[in-house]
Every structure is written in C-alpha cells, then in structure tokens.
Coordinates of C-alpha atoms in Angstrom, one line a residue:
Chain A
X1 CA 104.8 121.2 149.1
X2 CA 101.6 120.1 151.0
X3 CA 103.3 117.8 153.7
X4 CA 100.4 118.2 155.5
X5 CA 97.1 116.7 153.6
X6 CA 94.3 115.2 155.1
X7 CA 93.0 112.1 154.8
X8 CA 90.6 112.9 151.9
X9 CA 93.0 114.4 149.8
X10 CA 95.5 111.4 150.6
X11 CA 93.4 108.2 149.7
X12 CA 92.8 108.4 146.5
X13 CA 96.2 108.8 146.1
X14 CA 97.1 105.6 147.3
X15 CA 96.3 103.2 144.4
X16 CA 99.0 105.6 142.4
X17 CA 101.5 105.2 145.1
X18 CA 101.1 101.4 145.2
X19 CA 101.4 101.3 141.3
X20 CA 104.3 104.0 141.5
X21 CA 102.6 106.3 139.5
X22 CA 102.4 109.6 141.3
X23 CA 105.2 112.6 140.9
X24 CA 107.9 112.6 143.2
X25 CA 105.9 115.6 145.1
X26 CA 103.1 113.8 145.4
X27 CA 104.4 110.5 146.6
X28 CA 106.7 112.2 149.2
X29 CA 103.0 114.1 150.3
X30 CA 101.5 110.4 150.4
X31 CA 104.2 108.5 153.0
X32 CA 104.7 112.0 155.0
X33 CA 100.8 111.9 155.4
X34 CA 100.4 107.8 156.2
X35 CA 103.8 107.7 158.4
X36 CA 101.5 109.7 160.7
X37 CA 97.8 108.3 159.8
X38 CA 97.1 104.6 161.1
X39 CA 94.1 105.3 159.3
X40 CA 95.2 105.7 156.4
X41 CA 97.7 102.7 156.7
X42 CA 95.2 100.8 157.3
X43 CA 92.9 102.0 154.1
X44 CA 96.4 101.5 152.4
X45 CA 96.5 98.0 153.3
X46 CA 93.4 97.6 152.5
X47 CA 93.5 98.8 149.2
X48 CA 96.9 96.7 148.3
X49 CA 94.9 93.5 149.2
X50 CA 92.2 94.0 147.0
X51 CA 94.8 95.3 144.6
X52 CA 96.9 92.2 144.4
X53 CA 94.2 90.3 144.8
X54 CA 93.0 91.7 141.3
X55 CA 96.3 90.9 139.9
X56 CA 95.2 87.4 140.1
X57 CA 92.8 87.3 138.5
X58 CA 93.5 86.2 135.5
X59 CA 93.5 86.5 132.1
X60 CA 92.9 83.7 130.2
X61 CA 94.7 82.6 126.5
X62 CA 93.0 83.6 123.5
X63 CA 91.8 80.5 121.3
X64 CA 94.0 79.5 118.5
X65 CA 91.7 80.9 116.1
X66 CA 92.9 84.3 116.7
X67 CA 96.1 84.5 115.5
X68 CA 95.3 82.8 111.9
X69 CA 91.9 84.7 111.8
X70 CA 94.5 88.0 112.2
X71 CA 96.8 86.8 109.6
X72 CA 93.7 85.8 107.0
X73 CA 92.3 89.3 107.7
X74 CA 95.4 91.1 107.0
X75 CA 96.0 88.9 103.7
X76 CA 93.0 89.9 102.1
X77 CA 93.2 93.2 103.5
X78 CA 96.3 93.2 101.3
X79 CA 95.0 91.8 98.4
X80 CA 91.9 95.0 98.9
X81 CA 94.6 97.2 99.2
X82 CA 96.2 96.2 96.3
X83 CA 93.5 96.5 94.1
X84 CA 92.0 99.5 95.7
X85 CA 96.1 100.9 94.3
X86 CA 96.1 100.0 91.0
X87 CA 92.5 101.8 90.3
X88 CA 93.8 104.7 92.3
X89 CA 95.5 107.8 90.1
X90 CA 98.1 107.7 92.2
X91 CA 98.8 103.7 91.2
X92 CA 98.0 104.2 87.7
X93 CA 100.6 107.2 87.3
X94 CA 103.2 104.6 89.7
X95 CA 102.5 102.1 86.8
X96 CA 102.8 104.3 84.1
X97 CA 106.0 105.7 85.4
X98 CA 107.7 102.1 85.7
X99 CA 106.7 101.1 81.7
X100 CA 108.2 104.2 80.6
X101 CA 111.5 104.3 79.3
X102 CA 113.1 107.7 77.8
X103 CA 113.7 106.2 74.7
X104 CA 109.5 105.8 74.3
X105 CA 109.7 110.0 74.1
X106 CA 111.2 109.8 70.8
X107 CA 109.2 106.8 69.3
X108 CA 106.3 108.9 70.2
X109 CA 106.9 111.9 68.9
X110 CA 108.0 110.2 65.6
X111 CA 104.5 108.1 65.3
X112 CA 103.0 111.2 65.9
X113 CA 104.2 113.2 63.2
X114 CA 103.7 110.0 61.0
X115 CA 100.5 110.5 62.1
X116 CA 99.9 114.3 61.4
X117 CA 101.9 113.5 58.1
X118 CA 99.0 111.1 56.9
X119 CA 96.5 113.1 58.0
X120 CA 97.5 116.2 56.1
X121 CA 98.3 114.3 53.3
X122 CA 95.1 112.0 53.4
X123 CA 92.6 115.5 54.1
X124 CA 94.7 116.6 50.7
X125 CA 93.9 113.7 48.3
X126 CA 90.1 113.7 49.7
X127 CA 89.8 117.8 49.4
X128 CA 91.3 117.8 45.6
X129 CA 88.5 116.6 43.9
X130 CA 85.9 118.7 45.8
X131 CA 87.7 121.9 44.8
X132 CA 88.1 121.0 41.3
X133 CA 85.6 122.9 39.4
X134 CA 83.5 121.8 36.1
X135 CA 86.0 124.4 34.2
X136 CA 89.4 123.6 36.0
X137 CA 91.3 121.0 34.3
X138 CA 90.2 117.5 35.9
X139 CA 92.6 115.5 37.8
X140 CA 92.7 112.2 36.3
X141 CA 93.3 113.8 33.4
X142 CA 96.9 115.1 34.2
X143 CA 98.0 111.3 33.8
X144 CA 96.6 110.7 30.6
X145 CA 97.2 113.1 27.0
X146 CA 94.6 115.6 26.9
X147 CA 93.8 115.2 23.4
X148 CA 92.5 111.4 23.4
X149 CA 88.8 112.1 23.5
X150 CA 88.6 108.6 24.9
X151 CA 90.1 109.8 28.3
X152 CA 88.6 112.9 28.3
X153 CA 85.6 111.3 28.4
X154 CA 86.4 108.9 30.7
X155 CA 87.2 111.3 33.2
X156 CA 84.0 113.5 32.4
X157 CA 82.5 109.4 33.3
X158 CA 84.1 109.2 36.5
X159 CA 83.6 113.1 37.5
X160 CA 79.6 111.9 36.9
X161 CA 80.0 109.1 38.9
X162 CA 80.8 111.4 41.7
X163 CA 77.9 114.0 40.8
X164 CA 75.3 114.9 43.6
X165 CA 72.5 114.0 41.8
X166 CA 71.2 110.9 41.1
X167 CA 70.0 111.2 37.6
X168 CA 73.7 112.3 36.9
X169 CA 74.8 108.9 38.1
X170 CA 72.1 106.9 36.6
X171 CA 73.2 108.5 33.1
X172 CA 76.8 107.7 34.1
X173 CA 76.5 104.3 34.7
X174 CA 74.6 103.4 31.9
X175 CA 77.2 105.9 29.9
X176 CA 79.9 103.6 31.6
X177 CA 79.4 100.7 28.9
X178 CA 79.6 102.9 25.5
X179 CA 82.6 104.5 27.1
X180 CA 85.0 102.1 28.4
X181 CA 83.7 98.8 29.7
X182 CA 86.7 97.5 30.5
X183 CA 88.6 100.2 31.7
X184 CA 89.9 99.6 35.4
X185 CA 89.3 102.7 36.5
X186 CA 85.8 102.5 35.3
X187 CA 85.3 98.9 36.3
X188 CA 86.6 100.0 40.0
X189 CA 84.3 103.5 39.9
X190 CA 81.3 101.5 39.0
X191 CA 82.2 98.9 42.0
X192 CA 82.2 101.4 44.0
X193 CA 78.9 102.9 43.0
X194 CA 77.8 99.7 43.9
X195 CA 78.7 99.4 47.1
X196 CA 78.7 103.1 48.2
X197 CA 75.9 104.9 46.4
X198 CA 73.0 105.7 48.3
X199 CA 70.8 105.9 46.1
X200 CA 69.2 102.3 45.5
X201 CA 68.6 102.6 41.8
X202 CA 72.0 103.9 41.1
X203 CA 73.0 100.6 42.8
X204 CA 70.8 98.3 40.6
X205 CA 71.7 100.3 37.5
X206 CA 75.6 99.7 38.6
X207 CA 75.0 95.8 39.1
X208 CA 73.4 95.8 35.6
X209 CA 76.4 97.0 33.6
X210 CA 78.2 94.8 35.8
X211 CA 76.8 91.5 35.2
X212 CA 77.3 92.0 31.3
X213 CA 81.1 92.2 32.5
X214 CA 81.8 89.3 34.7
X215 CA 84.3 88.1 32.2
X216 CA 86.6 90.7 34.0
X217 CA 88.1 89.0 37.3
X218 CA 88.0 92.0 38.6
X219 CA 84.6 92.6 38.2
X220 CA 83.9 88.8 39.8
X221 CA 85.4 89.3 42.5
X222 CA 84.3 92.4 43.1
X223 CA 80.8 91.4 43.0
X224 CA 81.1 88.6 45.4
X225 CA 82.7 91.4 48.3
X226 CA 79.9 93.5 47.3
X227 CA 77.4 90.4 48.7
X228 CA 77.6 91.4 51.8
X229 CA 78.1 95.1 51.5
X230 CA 74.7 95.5 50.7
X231 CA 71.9 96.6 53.1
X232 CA 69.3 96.8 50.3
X233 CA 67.0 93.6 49.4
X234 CA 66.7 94.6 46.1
X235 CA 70.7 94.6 45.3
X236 CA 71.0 91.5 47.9
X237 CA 68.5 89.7 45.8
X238 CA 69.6 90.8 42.4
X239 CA 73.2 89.9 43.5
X240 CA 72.0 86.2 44.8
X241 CA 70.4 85.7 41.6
X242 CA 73.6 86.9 39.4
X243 CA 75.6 84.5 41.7
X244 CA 73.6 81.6 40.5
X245 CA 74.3 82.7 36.7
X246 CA 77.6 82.8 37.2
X247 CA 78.1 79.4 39.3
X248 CA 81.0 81.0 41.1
X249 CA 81.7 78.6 44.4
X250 CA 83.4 81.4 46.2
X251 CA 80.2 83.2 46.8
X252 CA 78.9 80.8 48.7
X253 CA 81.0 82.2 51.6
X254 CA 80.0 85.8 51.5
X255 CA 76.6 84.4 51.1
X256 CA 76.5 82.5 54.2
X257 CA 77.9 85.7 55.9
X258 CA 74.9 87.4 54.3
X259 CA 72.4 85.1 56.1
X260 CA 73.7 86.0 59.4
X261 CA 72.7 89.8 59.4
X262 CA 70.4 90.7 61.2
X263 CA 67.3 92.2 59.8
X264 CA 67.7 90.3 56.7
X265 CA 64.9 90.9 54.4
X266 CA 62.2 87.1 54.7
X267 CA 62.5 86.9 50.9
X268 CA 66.4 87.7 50.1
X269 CA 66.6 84.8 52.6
X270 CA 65.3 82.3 51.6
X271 CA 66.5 83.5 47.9
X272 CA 70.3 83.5 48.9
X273 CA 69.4 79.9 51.1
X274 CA 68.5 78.8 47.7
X275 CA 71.2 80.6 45.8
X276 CA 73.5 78.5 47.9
X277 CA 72.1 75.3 47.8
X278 CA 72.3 75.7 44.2
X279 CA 75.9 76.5 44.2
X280 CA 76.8 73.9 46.1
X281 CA 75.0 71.3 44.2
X282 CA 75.5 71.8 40.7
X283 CA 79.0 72.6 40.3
X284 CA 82.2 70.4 41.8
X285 CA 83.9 71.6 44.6
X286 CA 86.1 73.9 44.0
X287 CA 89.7 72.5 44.5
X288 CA 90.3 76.0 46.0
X289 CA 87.9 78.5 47.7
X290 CA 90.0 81.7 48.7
X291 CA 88.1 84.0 51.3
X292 CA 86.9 86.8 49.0
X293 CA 88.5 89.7 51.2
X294 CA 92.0 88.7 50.2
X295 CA 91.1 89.2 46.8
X296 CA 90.5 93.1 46.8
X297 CA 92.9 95.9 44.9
X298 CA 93.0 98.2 47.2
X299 CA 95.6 100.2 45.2
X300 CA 93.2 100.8 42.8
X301 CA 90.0 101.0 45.7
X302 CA 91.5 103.3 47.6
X303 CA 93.0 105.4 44.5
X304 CA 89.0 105.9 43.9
X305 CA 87.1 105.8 46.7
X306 CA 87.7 109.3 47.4
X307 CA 86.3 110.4 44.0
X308 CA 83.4 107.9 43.7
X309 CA 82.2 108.6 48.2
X310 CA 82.1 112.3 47.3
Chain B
X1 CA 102.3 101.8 113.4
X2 CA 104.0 104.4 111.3
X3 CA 105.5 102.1 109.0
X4 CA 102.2 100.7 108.7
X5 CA 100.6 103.9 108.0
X6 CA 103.4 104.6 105.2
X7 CA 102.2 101.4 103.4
X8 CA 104.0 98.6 104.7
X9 CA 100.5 96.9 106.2
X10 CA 102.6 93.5 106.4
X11 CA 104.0 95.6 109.4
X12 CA 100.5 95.0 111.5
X13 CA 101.8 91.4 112.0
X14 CA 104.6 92.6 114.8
X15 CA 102.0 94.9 116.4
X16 CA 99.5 91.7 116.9
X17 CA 102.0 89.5 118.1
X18 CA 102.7 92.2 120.7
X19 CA 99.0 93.6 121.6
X20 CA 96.9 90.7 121.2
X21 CA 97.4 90.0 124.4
X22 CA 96.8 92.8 126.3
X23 CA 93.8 93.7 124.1
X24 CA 92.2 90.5 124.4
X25 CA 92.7 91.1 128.2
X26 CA 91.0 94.3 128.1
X27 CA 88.2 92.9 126.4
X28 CA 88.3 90.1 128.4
X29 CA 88.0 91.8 131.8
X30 CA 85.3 94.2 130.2
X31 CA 82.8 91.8 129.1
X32 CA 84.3 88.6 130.4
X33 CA 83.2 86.4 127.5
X34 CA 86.0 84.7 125.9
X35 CA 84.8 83.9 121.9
X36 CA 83.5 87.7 122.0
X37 CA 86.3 89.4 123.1
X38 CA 88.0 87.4 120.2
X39 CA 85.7 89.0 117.9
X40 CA 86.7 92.2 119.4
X41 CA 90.3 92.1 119.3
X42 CA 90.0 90.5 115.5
X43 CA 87.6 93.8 115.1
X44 CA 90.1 96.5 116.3
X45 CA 93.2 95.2 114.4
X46 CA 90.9 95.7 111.5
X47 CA 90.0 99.5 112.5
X48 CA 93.7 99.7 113.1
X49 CA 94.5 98.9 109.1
X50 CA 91.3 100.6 107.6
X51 CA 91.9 103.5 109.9
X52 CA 95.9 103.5 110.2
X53 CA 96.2 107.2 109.0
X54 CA 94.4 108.2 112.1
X55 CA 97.5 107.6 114.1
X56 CA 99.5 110.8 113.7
X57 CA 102.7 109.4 115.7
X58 CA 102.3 112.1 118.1
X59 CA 100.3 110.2 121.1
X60 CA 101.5 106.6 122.0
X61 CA 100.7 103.7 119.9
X62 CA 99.0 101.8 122.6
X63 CA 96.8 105.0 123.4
X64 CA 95.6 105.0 120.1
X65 CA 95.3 101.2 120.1
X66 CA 93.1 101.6 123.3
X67 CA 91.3 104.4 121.9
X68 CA 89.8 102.2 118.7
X69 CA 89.4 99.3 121.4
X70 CA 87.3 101.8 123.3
X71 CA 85.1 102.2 120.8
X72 CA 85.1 98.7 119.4
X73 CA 84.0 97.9 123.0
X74 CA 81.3 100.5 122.5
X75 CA 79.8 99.6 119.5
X76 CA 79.3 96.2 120.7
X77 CA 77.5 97.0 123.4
X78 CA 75.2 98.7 121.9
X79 CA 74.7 95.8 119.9
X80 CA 72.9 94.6 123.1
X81 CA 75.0 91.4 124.1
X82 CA 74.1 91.0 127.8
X83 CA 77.8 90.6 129.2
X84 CA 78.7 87.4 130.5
X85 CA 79.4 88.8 133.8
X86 CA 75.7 90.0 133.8
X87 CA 74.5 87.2 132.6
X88 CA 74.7 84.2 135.4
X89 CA 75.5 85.7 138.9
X90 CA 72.9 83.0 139.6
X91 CA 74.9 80.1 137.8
X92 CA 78.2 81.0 139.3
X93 CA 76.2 81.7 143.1
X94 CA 75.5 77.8 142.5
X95 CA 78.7 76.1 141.7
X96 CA 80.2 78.0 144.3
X97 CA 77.6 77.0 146.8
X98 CA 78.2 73.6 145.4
X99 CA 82.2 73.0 145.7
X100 CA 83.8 72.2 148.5
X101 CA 84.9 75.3 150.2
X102 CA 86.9 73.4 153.0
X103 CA 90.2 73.5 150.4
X104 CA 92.2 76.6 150.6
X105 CA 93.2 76.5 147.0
X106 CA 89.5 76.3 146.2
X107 CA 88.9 78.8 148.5
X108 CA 91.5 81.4 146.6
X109 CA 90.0 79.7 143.6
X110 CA 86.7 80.8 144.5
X111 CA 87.7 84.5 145.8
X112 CA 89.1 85.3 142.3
X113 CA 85.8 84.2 140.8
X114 CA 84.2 86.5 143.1
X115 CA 86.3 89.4 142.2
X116 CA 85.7 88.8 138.4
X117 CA 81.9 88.6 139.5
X118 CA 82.5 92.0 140.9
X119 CA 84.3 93.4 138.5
X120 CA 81.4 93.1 135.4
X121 CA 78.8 94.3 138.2
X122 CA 80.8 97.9 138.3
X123 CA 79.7 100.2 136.2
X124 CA 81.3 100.4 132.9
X125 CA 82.7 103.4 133.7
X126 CA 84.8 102.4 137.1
X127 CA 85.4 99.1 135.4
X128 CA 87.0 100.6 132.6
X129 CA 89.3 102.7 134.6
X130 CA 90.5 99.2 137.1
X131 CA 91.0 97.3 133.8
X132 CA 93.1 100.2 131.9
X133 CA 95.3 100.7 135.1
X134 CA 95.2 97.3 136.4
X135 CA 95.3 94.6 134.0
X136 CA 96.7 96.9 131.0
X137 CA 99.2 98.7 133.4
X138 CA 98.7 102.2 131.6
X139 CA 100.0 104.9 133.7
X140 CA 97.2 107.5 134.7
X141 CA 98.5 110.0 132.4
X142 CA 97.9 107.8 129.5
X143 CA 94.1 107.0 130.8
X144 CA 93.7 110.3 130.8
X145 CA 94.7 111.2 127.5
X146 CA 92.2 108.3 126.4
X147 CA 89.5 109.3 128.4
X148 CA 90.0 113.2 127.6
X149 CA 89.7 114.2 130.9
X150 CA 92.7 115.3 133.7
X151 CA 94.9 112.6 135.8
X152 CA 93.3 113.9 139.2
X153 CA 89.8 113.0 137.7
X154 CA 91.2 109.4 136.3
X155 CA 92.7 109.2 140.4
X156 CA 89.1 110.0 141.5
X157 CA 87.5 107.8 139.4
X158 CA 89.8 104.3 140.1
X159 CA 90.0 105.4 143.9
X160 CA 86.1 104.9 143.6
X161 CA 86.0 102.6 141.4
X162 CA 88.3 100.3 144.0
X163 CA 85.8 101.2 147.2
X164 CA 83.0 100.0 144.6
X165 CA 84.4 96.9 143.9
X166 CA 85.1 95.9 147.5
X167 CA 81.3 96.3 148.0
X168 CA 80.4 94.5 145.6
X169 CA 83.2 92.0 146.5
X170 CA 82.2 91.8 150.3
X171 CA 78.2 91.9 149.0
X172 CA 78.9 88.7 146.9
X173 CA 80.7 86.7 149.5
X174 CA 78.1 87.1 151.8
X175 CA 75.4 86.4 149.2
X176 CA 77.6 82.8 148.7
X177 CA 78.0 82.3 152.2
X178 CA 75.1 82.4 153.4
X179 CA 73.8 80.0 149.8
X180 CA 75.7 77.4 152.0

C-alpha cells in the first residue's frame, strides 16, 4: 500500500509495531519505511528503551485484605440477593410453584365448594326467618303440633324476641316467665337477648327474668359467659352483683377478664373487684373451676342466634 | 460474566482471581497509591455484580471490566484525593538525592522511580492510554472501543503520550541530579 510514508505518518506507528499490534499492511509500511530512515531507527530505539523501561516498573502485590474483603462482599451480596428474590414476584411465583403439587387442585376445588355449600346453606337458615311473615305459618312451629296453645305461644314469644322494636321485646321478656320459664328454647332466646340486644333496658329486663331462674344450669352458666359480653355498666354491674347472690366460684374468672377491658366504667370496677373478693372469700375453693367457654351449647346457640340477632 | 449475569453470582469468584490483578495494576499505575487502589478494585467488582446485566456478551469481558474501572477511577477523583504521584515529587526528589547513586542496582532502582514519578505527572488522559496498553496489554482496538474513539486516534494519543513521558522523565532526572 503506502510503502512510501514519511516520517510523521511512520512514528506514531512504532509503539504498535514494537507491541505487535498493527495490521499486516501497516507493519510491512513501518520496516519498509525505517529500513531506509536512520531517523526513524533511531526514534525507534528510542522509543523501545523507554518502553521496556516501563515494563519494569512494577506493579506491586495487592494486600491480603483484598481477596477476603472480595469474598465477604460477594457473600453478603448473596445473602441481598437472596432476599431481594424471595420479595420479588418472580421469587414468590418460583416458591409457589415448588409447594404445589397436582393433587392440591382437587383438595382445593373440594374446600371450595364445601365452602360455597355452607354459605348457601348458612345465608338460607339466616334469610328464613326474615321472610316469614306475621300470617305465614312460623318456623318453629313446624316441629311442634300446632294445636298445643302452649307452643303456639311460645313461638309467638320467640318471634317477639326478634321484633324491631323495643317495647315488643320488653313485653316479650317479661311475657317469657308466664309462658315457659324453663323452656330451652326460651331460656337460650332470653340469653341471647342478653347478650345481643341493643337496647340496654331489653338487656336488664332479660337479666331480671333470668336471675329468678338460676336454678337452671343452663341459665348459670349462661350468665357467667354473658360477664364479659357486656359493654354496658348497668348490665356489668347488675351481673357482678347477681354473681355475689349466687356465690358461683366460676365467675370469678370471667370477672377477672372483665377488669382487664379497657374503658371499664370507675364504679363497675371497683363493684366487680369487690364482687370477687367476695367470692373468693366466703365460699371454699371450688375443687373444680372449668373455664366458662367450654361450657356453652352451641347446638342450641347457634340454632337461635339467627332468630334472636334479627 | 454471563453465567454471572444468568444468576450464578458465586461465579464472580473466578473472575477475581483472574482480574484482580490486572485491575489493581491499572489502578495502581493511575493513582499510584496502594490501600486506594484496593478500595478501587473492591469497588468495581461490586459495580460488576450490582451492574452485571450491563454486560451484553457482545464486547469483551475485560473491556467492560475496564470500562466500570474507568469510571470507578473517575468518581474517585472527583472525590478530590490528591494522587500520590502528585502528592510528594518533593519527598521522593529527597530520598533520591539522599541514597547512594554510585550502585548500579540503585541506580536502575532509582530510574524506575523516576518513571513512575513521570508517569502520575502525565495528564490523565496520556496516562491512561500508556497504562491500558502497557501495563494491561490491551490491544489498541480494545482501547478504542473503551475510549469510543478510532485506533488511529488511540495511536496518536499513546505516540504522544510516550514523547510526554520522556520529558517529564528527562525533566526529573535532571531536577535529581542537579539536588546532588
């Protein structure tokens, strides 16, 4: 190609040629040019010196330091990395896809009709009694013989208990002990009066017919849950105070769990920390105190609850 | 680097027992201060994990490598160190003043020294170009590609760079000579 450069062209050429790092063209260009350039052989010689003598100097060792200082970077680099994966979509879907097995498909699909199962059923039993009207014939009623007047008017009881207004349910509670005072089903509707009604009176009026019951276990126990179901000092007090009546040991549990809400009425305080101290004092232990949520019927409860909540 | 980039970070361990070598020499001969360019090299293995999907595979690894080093180098100059090269032409004038010059290892000794001296008092620019094709033997094409500019330029600029340095050489020695 160019045999024939000139000096200029040619120099800076020669640090490629020395490192051998010029195209074959270009280095046969270079030693055409310096066979016939002392100049330029000498500028080459030149430049080889202070080339090599660059070469020497040298590089010294990195410290020891650097190689753990890598390898403690690159751990915990890891461990980010790591971490940064299993927050990541990406490493949650990775995850997800390792814990699932087909056989998971089925045991899905089959708690999830269980589940639509319940619900339909469950949304049925609460709906009934809603769409039952004054005229249709009542529910309850279907398991008992229409003509006893006694269950007739039972049920016209616990359709009262369930009436919007709260004269309806003050006349049903007190209607409660002429009717059937000892009738489950009324003992469990006026429980749940108790704990459920929202009106406060209803409540008290509830927890009067009640205490004239207590011989009923049911009822007892009942009463105790109730202790701390109530939000209202006037039932919390009321309730304290029937406690004491009745010496019963196992409300000094419910009681204590009273004392620990917060926003506990000053006086219903210090009334249930008196309520206890006299429970504990003036009867014997109990040989056995059974926690007082074991001791529900929740056949019967939840039988009820729908009728009684709506 | 590709594995690497896949996931397999463990990887990086091969690629630092092969690089940190060279890397700490390219710092070294850029800034010629030992515990920094440790920092340095520490700093671009780190921008080699936290930026490993950078590397597309296409380019060469060490380009690439060179490239993060580059700007490692950069940003840490801007952080205003004073390079040691800069820092003590006066301290090093001294001791060489001092030793006995009369030795012809000393003497070599001594030259070397000099060189290094020169080297830090080129201009980042020209040094960068000696220390890429000297010290990290990368062939111009491959400065080129790192510096984004053509081969003939990258020729230009070490062919100067060399003249440069042999001032600076030949300005130094005298300066030490006539110290003694």
């Amino acid at each position: 190609m160019e045999a024939n450069r000139n000096c200029e062209s040619v120099q800076p050429e020669l640090l490629g040629w020395l490192a051998g790092d010029l195209s074959a063209a270009d280095q046969r260009a270079v030693e055409a040019h310096l066979a016939q350039c002392p100049a330029c052989q000498q500028e080459l010689t030149a430049v080889r010196q202070l080339w090599d003598a660059l070469g020497t100097v040298p590089t010294p060792e990195p410290s020891e330091q650097l190689r753990p200082r890598f390898y403690s970077m690159l751990a915990e680099f890891q461990a980010a990395e790591v971490q940064k994966h299993r927050w990541s979509v990406a490493g949650l879907l990775e995850r997800l896809r390792e814990w699932w097995q087909p056989a998971y498909a089925l045991r899905l699909a089959y708690s999830v009709a269980l589940l639509v199962v319940g619900l339909v059923v469950g949304y049925g039993l609460k709906g009934r009694p809603e769409t039952v009207g004054p005229d249709s014939p009542p529910l309850a009623a279907a398991s008992q013989p229409a003509s006893n007047p006694a269950a007739v008017q039972q049920v016209h009881l616990l359709e009262q208990l369930a009436n919007p207004s709260a004269v309806q349910r003050l006349k049903a509670v007190s209607n409660a002990e002429e009717v059937a005072p000892t009738n489950e089903r009324v003992l469990a509707a006026l429980l749940s009066t108790l704990n459920q009604d929202p009106n406060v009176n209803v409540r008290l009026a509830a927890l009067e017919v009640l205490s004239s019951l207590t011989e009923e276990p049911m009822v007892r126990q009942g009463l105790i849950k109730s202790l701390t179901q109530q939000d209202s000092p006037l039932v919390q007090s009321a309730l304290a105070d029937l406690m004491v009546q009745l010496q019963d040991r196992r409300s000094v549990r419910p009681l204590r769990k009273l004392l620990q809400q917060e926003n506990l009425n000053q006086q219903v305080k210090s009334k249930i920390e008196q309520s206890i101290e006299t429970l504990s004092n003036d009867q014997a232990p109990h040989p056995s105190t059974p926690p007082t949520s074991h001791e529900t019927h929740p056949d019967i409860r939840s039988d009820l609850a729908p009728t009684v909540a709506a | 680097m590709l594995q690497v980039k896949a996931g397999q970070v463990e990887k990086m361990a091969l690629l630092f027992e092969r690089y940190h070598r060279p890397l700490y020499g390219f710092f070294y001969h850029s800034n010629g201060h030992p515990a920094t360019s440790e920092d340095l090299v520490q700093n671009v293995f780190y921008r080699m994990l936290k930026y490993r999907h950078t590397f597309t595979g296409e380019g060469e690894f060490r380009t690439w490598m060179y490239h993060l080093a580059r700007n490692v180098l950069a940003d840490a100059a801007k952080k205003n160190k004073p390079s040691a090269h800069h820092q003590d032409i006066a301290d090093w004038a001294e001791k060489l003043a001092g030793g006995p010059t009369a030795d012809a290892g000393l003497q070599q000794a001594q030259d070397v020294e000099l060189l290094h001296q020169a080297l830090g008092q080129l201009s980042a620019e020209q040094r960068e170009v000696l220390v890429l094709s000297r010290f990290q033997e990368l062939k111009y094409e491959q400065i080129a590609q790192l510096l984004d500019t053509t081969v003939g330029a990258v020729k230009v600029r070490a062919h100067r760079a060399l003249g440069q340095l042999k001032n600076i050489y030949l300005k130094l020695e005298n300066g030490s000579k006539q110290e003694l």
